[in-house]
XYZ file of C-alpha atoms in Angstrom:
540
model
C 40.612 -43.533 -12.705
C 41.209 -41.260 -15.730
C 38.679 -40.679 -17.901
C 38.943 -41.023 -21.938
C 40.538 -37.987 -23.846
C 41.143 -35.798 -20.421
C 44.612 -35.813 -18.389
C 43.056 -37.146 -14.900
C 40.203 -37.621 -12.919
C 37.075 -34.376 -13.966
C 36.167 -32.375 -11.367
C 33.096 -34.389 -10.562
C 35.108 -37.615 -9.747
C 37.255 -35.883 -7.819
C 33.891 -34.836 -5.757
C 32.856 -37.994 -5.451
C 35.916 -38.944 -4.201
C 36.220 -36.160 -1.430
C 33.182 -37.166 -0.344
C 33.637 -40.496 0.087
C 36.678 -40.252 2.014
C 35.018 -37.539 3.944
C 32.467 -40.050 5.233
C 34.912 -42.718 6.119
C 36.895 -40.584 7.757
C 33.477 -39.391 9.757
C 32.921 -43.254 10.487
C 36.201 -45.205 10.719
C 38.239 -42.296 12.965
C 35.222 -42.659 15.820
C 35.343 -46.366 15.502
C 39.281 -46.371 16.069
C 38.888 -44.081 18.591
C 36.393 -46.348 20.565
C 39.346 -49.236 20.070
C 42.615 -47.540 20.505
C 41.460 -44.676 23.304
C 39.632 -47.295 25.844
C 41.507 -50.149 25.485
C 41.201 -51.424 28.802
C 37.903 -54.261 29.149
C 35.607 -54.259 31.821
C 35.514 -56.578 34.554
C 34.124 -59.369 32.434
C 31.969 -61.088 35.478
C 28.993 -63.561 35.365
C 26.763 -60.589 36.455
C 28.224 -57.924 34.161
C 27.804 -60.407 31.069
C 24.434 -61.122 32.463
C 23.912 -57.437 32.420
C 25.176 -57.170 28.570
C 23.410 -60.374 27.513
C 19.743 -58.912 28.713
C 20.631 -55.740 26.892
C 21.500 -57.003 23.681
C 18.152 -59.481 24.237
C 15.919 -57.041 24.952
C 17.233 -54.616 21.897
C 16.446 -57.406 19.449
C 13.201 -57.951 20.953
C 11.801 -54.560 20.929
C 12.939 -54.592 17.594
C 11.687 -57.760 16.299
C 8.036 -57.254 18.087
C 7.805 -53.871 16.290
C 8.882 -54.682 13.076
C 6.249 -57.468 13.292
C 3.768 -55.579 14.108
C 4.872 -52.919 11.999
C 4.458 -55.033 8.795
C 1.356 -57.130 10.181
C -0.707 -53.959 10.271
C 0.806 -52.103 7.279
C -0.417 -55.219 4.835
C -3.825 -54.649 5.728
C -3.459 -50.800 5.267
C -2.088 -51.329 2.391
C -4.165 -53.555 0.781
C -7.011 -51.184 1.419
C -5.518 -48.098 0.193
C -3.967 -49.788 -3.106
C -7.609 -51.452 -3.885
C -10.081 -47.517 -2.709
C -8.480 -45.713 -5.647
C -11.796 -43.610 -5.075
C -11.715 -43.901 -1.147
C -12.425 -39.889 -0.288
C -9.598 -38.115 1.054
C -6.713 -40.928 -0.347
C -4.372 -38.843 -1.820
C -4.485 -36.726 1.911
C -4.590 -39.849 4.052
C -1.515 -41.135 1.490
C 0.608 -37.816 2.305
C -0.231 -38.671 5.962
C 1.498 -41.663 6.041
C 4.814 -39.850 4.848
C 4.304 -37.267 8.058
C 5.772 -39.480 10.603
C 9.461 -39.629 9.141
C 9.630 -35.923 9.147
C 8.160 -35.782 12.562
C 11.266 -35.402 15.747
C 10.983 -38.728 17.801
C 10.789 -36.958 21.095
C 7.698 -34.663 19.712
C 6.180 -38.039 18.620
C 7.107 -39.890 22.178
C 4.545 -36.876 23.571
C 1.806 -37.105 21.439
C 1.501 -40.963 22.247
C 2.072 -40.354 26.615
C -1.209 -37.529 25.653
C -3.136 -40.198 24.196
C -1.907 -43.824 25.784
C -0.131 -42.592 28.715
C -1.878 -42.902 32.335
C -3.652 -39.346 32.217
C -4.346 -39.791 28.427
C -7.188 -39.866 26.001
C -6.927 -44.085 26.364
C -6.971 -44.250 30.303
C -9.645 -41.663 30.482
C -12.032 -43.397 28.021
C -11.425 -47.064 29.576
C -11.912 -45.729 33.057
C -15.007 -44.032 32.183
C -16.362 -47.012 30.778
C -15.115 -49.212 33.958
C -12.921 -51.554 31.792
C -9.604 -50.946 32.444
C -7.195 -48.845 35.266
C -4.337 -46.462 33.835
C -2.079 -47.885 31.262
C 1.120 -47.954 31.822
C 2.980 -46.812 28.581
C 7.007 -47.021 29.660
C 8.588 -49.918 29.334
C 8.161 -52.477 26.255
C 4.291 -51.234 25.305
C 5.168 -47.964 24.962
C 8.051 -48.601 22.815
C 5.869 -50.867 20.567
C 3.527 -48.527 19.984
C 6.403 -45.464 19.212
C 7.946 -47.643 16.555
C 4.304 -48.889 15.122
C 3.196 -45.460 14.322
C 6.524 -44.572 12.855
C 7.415 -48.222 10.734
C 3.594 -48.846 9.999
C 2.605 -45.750 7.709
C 6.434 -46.480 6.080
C 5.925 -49.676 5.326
C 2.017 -49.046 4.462
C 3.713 -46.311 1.988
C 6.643 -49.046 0.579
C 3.643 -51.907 -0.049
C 1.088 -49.536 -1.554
C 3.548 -48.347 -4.012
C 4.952 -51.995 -4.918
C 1.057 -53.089 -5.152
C 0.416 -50.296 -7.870
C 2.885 -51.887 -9.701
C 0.535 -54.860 -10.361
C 0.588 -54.561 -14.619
C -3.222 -53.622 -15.412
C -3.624 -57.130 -17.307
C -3.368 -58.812 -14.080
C -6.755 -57.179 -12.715
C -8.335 -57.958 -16.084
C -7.574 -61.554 -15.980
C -8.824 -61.401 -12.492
C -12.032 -59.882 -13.468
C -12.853 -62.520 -16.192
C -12.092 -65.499 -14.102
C -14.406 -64.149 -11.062
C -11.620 -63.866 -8.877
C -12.762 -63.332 -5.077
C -11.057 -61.071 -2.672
C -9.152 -64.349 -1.361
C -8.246 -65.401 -4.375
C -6.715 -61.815 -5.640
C -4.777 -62.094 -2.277
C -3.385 -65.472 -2.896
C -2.597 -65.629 -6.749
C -1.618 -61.457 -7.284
C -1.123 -59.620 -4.242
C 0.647 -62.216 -2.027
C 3.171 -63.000 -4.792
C 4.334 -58.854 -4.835
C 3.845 -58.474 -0.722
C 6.524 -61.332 -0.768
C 9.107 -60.197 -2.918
C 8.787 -56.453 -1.292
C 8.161 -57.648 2.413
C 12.347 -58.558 3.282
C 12.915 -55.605 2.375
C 10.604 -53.501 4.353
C 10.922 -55.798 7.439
C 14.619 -55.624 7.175
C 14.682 -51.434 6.640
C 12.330 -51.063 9.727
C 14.046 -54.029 12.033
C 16.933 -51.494 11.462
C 15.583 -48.184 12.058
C 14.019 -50.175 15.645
C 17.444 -51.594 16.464
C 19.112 -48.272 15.925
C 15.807 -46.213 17.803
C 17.387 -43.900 20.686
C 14.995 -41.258 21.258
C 12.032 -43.620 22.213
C 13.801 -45.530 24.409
C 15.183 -43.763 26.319
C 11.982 -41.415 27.005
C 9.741 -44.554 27.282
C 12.200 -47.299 28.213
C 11.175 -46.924 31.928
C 14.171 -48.504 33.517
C 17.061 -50.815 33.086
C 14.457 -53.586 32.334
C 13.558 -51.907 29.085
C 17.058 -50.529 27.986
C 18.189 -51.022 24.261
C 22.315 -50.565 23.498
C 22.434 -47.444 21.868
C 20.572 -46.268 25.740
C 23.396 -47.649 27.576
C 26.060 -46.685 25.666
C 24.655 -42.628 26.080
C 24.136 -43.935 29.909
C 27.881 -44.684 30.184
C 29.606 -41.888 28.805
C 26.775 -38.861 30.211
C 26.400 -40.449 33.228
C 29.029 -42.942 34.841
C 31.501 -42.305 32.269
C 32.595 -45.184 31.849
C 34.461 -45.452 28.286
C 35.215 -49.103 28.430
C 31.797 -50.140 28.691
C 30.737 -47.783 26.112
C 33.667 -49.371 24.011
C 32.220 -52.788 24.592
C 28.416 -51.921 24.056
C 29.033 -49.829 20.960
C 31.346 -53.019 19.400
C 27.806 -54.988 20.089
C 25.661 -52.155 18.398
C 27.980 -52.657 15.561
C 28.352 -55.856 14.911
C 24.181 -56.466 15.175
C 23.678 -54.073 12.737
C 26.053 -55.041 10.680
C 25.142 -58.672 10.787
C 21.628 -57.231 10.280
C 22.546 -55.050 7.408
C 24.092 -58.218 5.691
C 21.578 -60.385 6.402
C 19.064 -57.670 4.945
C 20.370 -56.943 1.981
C 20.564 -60.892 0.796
C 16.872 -61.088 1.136
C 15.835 -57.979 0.235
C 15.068 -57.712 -3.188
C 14.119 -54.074 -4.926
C 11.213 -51.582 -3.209
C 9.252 -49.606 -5.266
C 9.678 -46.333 -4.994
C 7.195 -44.332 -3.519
C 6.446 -41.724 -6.784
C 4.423 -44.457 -7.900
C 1.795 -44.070 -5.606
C -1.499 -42.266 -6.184
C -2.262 -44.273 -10.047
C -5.516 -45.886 -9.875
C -6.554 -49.106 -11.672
C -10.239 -50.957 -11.715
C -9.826 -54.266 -9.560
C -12.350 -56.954 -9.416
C -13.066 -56.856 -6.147
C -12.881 -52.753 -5.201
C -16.844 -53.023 -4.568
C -17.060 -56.150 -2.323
C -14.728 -54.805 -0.145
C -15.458 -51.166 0.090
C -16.804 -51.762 3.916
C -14.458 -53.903 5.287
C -11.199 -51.194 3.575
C -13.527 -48.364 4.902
C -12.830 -49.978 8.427
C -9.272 -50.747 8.190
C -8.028 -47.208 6.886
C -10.379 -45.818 9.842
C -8.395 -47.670 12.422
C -5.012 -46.310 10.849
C -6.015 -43.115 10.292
C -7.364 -42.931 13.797
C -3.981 -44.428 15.416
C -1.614 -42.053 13.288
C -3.594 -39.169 13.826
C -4.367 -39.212 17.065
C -1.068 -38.304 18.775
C -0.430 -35.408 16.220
C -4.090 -34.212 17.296
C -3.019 -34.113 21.004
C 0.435 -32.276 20.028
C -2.145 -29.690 18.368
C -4.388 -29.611 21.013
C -1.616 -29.448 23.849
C 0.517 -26.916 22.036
C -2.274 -24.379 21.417
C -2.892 -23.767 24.989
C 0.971 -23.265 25.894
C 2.071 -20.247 27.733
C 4.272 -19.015 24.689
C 4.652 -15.534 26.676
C 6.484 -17.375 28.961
C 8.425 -19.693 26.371
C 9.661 -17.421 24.130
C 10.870 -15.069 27.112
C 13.106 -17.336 28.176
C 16.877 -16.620 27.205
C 17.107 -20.807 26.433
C 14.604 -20.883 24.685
C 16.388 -19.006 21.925
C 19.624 -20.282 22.061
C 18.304 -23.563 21.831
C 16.321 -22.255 18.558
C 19.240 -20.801 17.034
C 21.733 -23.458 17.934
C 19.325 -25.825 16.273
C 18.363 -23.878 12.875
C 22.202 -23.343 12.610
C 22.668 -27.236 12.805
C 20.327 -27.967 10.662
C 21.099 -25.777 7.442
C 24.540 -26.838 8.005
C 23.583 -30.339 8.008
C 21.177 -30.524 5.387
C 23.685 -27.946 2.834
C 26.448 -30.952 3.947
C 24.369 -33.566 2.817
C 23.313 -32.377 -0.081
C 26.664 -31.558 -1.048
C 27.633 -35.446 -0.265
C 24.633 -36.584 -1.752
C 25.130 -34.478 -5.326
C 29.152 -34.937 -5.403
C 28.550 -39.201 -5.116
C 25.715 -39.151 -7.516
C 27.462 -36.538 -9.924
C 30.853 -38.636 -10.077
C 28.339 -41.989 -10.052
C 26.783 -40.255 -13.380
C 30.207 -39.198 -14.803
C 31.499 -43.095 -14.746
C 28.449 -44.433 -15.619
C 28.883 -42.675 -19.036
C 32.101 -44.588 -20.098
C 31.558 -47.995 -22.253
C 33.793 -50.316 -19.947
C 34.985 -49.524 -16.600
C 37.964 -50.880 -15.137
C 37.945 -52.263 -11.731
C 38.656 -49.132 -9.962
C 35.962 -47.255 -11.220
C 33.771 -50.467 -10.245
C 34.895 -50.944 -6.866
C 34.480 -46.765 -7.217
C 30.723 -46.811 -7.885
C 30.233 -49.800 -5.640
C 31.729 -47.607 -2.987
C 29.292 -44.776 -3.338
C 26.405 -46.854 -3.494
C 26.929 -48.001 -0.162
C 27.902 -45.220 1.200
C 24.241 -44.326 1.666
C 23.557 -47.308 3.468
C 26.659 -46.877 5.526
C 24.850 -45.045 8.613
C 22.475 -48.010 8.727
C 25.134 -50.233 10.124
C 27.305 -47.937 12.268
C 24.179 -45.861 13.667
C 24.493 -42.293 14.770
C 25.062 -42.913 18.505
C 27.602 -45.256 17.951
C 29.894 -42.203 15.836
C 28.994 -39.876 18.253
C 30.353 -42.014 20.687
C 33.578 -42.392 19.341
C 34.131 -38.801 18.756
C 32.837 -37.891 22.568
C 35.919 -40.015 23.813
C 38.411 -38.797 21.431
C 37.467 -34.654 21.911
C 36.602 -35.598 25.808
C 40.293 -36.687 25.928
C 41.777 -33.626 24.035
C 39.815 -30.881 25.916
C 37.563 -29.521 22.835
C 34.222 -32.012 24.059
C 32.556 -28.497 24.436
C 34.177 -26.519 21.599
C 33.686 -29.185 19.121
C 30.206 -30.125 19.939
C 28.527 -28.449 17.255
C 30.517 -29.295 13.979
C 30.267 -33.150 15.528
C 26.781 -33.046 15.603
C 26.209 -31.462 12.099
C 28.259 -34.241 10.497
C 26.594 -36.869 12.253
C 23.050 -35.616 11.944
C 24.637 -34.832 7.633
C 25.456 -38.523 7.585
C 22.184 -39.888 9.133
C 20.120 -37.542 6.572
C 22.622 -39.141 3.615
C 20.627 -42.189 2.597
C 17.616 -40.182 2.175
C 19.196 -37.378 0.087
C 20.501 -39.776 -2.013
C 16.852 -41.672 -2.375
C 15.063 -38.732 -3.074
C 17.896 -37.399 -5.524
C 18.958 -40.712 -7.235
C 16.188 -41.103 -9.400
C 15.718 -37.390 -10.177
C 19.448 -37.309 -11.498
C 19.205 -40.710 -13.306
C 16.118 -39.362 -15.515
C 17.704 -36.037 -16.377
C 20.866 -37.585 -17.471
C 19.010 -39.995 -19.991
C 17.184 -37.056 -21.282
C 19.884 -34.256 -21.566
C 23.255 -36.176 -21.878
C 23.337 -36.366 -25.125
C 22.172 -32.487 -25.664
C 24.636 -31.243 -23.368
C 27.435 -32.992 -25.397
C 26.259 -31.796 -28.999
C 26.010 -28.024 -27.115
C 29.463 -28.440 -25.246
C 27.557 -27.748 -21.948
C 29.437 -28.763 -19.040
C 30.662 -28.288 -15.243
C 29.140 -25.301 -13.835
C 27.231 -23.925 -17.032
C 25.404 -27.539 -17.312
C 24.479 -27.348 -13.320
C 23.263 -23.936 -14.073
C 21.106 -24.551 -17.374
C 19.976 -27.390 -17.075
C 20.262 -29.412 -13.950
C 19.371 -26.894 -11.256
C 16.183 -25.970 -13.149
C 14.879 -29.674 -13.709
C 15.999 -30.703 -9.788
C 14.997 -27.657 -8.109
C 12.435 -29.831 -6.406
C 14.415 -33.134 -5.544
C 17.001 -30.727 -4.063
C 14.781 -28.838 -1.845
C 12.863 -31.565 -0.882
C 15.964 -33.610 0.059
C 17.075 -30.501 1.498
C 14.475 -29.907 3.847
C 14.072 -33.564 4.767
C 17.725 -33.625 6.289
C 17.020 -30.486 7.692
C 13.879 -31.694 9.169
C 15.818 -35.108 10.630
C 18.609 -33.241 12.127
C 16.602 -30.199 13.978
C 14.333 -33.115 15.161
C 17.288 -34.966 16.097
C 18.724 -35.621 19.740
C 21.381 -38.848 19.713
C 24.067 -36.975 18.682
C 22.942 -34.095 20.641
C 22.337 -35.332 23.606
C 26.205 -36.674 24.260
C 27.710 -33.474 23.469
C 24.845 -31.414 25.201
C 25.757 -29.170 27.771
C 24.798 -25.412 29.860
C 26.568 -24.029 26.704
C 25.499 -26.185 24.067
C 21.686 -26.467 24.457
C 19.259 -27.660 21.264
C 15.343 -27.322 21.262
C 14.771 -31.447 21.594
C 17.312 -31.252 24.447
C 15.151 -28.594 25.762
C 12.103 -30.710 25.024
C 13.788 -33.308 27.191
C 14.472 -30.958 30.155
C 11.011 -29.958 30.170
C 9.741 -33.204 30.307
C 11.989 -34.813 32.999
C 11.479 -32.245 34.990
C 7.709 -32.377 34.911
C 6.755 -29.311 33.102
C 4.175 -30.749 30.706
C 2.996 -27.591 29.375
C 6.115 -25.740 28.063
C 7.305 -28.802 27.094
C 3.871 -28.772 24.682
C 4.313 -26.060 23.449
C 8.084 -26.362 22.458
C 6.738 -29.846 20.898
C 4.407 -27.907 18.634
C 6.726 -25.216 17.779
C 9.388 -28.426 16.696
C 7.205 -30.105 14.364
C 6.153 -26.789 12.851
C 9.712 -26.123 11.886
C 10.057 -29.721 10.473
C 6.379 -29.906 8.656
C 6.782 -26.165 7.476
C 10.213 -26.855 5.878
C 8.947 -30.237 4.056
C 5.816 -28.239 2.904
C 7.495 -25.725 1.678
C 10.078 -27.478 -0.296
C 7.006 -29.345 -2.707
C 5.332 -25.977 -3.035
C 8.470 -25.651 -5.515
C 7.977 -26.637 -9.249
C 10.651 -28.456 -11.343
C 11.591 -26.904 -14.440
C 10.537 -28.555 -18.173
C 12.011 -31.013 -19.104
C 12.999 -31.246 -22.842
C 13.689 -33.920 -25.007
């Protein structure tokens, strides 16, 4: 793959490459591991393939109910944000909506049992009114409503950004033919929800599928048990490789059947800078009341279980907390996992993009740097069909075998939790690089800038922003983060959502608050202070 007037491959190719064999080594060696180390099958009986079989079933279900409901209440939302350009407080409720993915599942998973769980907000108020008994929130309800809040601001986000898209000549048209709210549905809005909505249901059927923190807290039993569950359940608990083996083939192969599947109906999603631009539509003033209602009832169900985090983490003994020796191992094992994380995904992210921008720039590529680029692209994508668990897996039986399980455990983790955060460095970072490279190319070639004095002149001040922010997001997933954690966790390797977990199985509530609280500080703090940075000007 040499490059025109140079000897070899430039550095940044050579980047690229590193880090793309860097990942597949991450992936493929678990996923050998899984087939070579545990070769032996389990007892393949009527009753064990009836145990598998309602497994497998009940993992697509919980994902296909939630991505349905997911999407079913995000058009609404979404139609009622895109048409209130004025609504008071949009731009706020807007940034809500992007709150859940930085938010740690299990933190989440206790907001919703203080609002929907048998002592919460829910119960209380139906009881007190005489309509209802305690609600029951493990087993398939609870999970629902996990993976709702989550999927339904993301996909509210996705569709509110493709429906600003509408060109401004639609809404004029619109306007001069009288067009009711149904009919703007039907002719403009339905036509853009469709091309965007495989997509979206297709990215969130994935993220349910490969959900491990909510299910497992909220699962309730082996009645309500997704894959990625028992495959943790048989190496932590019965230790039983074989079955693990066998499960993780059948995570695999769904999600990459999935992932396939997906990406032949999906078509492009806007991206989500586009949202906040404001256009005059026809039917903004007919509708104000009935929007007014609908972004209530969302606002209301996302920010209720951040409320009762508040609320329950306030009143916390932190005296009590922070005096505990755990407490700050926990901490510092976690911040340690996270910068390393996030700096290794960023690295990934800027070495793929960087040799992605370096091809890009030749007239004609050959079929090695095609097969190259096609390479990185879906590199970013690649976590999305071998989920987290399922790599963490593979290395837990290949160190578990060797002795260094324990020793090990934290570089594992920070490579997993750098490869889960990889698709969304690289979707935060993609565009940011793509713009400055149409802008300054050509101006870095007349000036001879290049390698490190072009990083440092030009592309570190105009990215500042897209780095840190991509930065802090992977940070923010992988100190939130307990799959990979919790099969390598142990006395001496203890992080704060495994603590989180300990607290709540063993029934203290109100430590396990206040941890909660302190969590999603660290993750909302480090996303908050990432856009407080300002990218540099950009000249043309």
């Amino acid at each position: 793959m040499k490059t025109q007037g140079t000897a070899g491959p430039k550095p940044a190719v050579l980047a690229g490459l590193f880090a793309l064999g860097f990942i597949g080594l991450a992936v493929v060696t678990p996923m050998l591991a899984l087939i070579v180390i545990a070769p032996a099958m389990p007892d393949l009986s009527a009753d064990y393939l009836g145990f598998v079989w309602s497994i497998t079933k009940f993992t697509v279900l919980q994902a296909g109910l939630s991505t349905l409901l997911s999407v079913l209440t995000a058009i609404p939302l979404a139609r009622a944000l895109a048409r209130q350009a004025s609504f008071p407080g949009r731009n706020i409720i807007l940034r809500l909506l992007a709150l859940p993915l930085a938010l740690p599942a299990l933190v989440v998973v206790l907001g919703i049992v203080e609002v929907w769980g048998r002592q919460g907000w829910v119960s209380t108020v139906l009881q007190g009114a005489g309509l209802s008994g305690p609600l029951n929130i493990y087993g398939l309800a609870g999970i629902l409503i996990a993976h709702v809040f989550f999927n339904m601001a993301l996909a509210a986000r996705l569709l509110v950004a493709a429906l600003e898209q509408i060109p401004p000549e639609n809404w004029r048209l619109a306007a001069q033919l009288s067009f009711t709210s149904g009919h703007v549905f039907r002719h403009i809005e339905w036509p853009v929800i469709r091309s965007v909505l495989p997509g979206i249901a297709s990215l969130v059927f994935m993220l349910c599928i490969a959900s491990f923190a909510v299910v497992l807290v909220l699962g309730g039993g082996p009645g309500a048990t997704t894959l990625e569950v028992a495959i943790y359940q048989s190496l932590r608990f019965d230790f039983d490789p074989p079955r693990a083996v066998l499960l993780a083939v059948l995570q695999l192969a769904l999600c990459a059947g999935l992932f396939v599947l997906g990406g032949r109906m999906a078509t492009d999603i806007a991206v989500l800078s586009g949202v906040g631009k404001q256009v005059r539509r026809p039917d903004q003033a007919t509708s104000r009341r009935t929007d007014g209602l609908v972004i209530a009832a969302g606002l209301v169900f996302i920010a209720l279980p951040m409320l009762a985090i508040v609320l329950s983490g306030i009143t916390a003994p932190f005296g009590s907390i922070v005096s505990q020796s755990v407490f700050w191992r926990a901490l510092v094992t976690s911040l340690v996992l996270a910068l390393t994380a996030a700096s290794l995904s960023l690295v990934m992210a800027w070495s793929l993009l960087a040799a992605q921008r370096t091809i890009m720039r030749r007239r004609r590529l050959s079929r090695a740097a095609s097969a190259f680029v096609s390479s990185m692209q879906a590199s970013g994508s690649l976590i999305l069909v071998v989920p987290p668990i399922v790599i963490g897996a593979g290395w837990f039986v290949v160190l578990h075998r060797t002795g260094l399980a324990t020793s090990a455990a934290p570089v594992i983790v920070a490579i997993v939790n750098a490869l889960m955060a990889l698709p969304f460095a690289l979707r935060i970072l993609s565009p940011a690089v793509v713009g400055q490279a149409q802008i300054h190319d050509r101006l870095c070639a007349s000036l001879g800038l290049a390698g490190y004095q072009r990083w440092r002149l030009i592309d570190l001040p105009v990215l500042v922003r897209s780095l840190a922010l991509a930065f802090a997001l992977a940070a923010a997933l992988s100190i939130g983060d307990l799959g990979a954690a919790a099969l390598f966790g142990s006395a001496d390797f203890i992080t704060l959502p495994l603590l989180l977990l300990q607290k709540m199985g063993s029934y203290r509530s109100v430590e396990a608050a206040g941890i909660a609280l302190l969590l999603a500080g660290f993750c909302l703090g480090l996303i908050w202070l990432a856009e407080q940075l300002k990218p540099g000007v950009q000249t043309s």
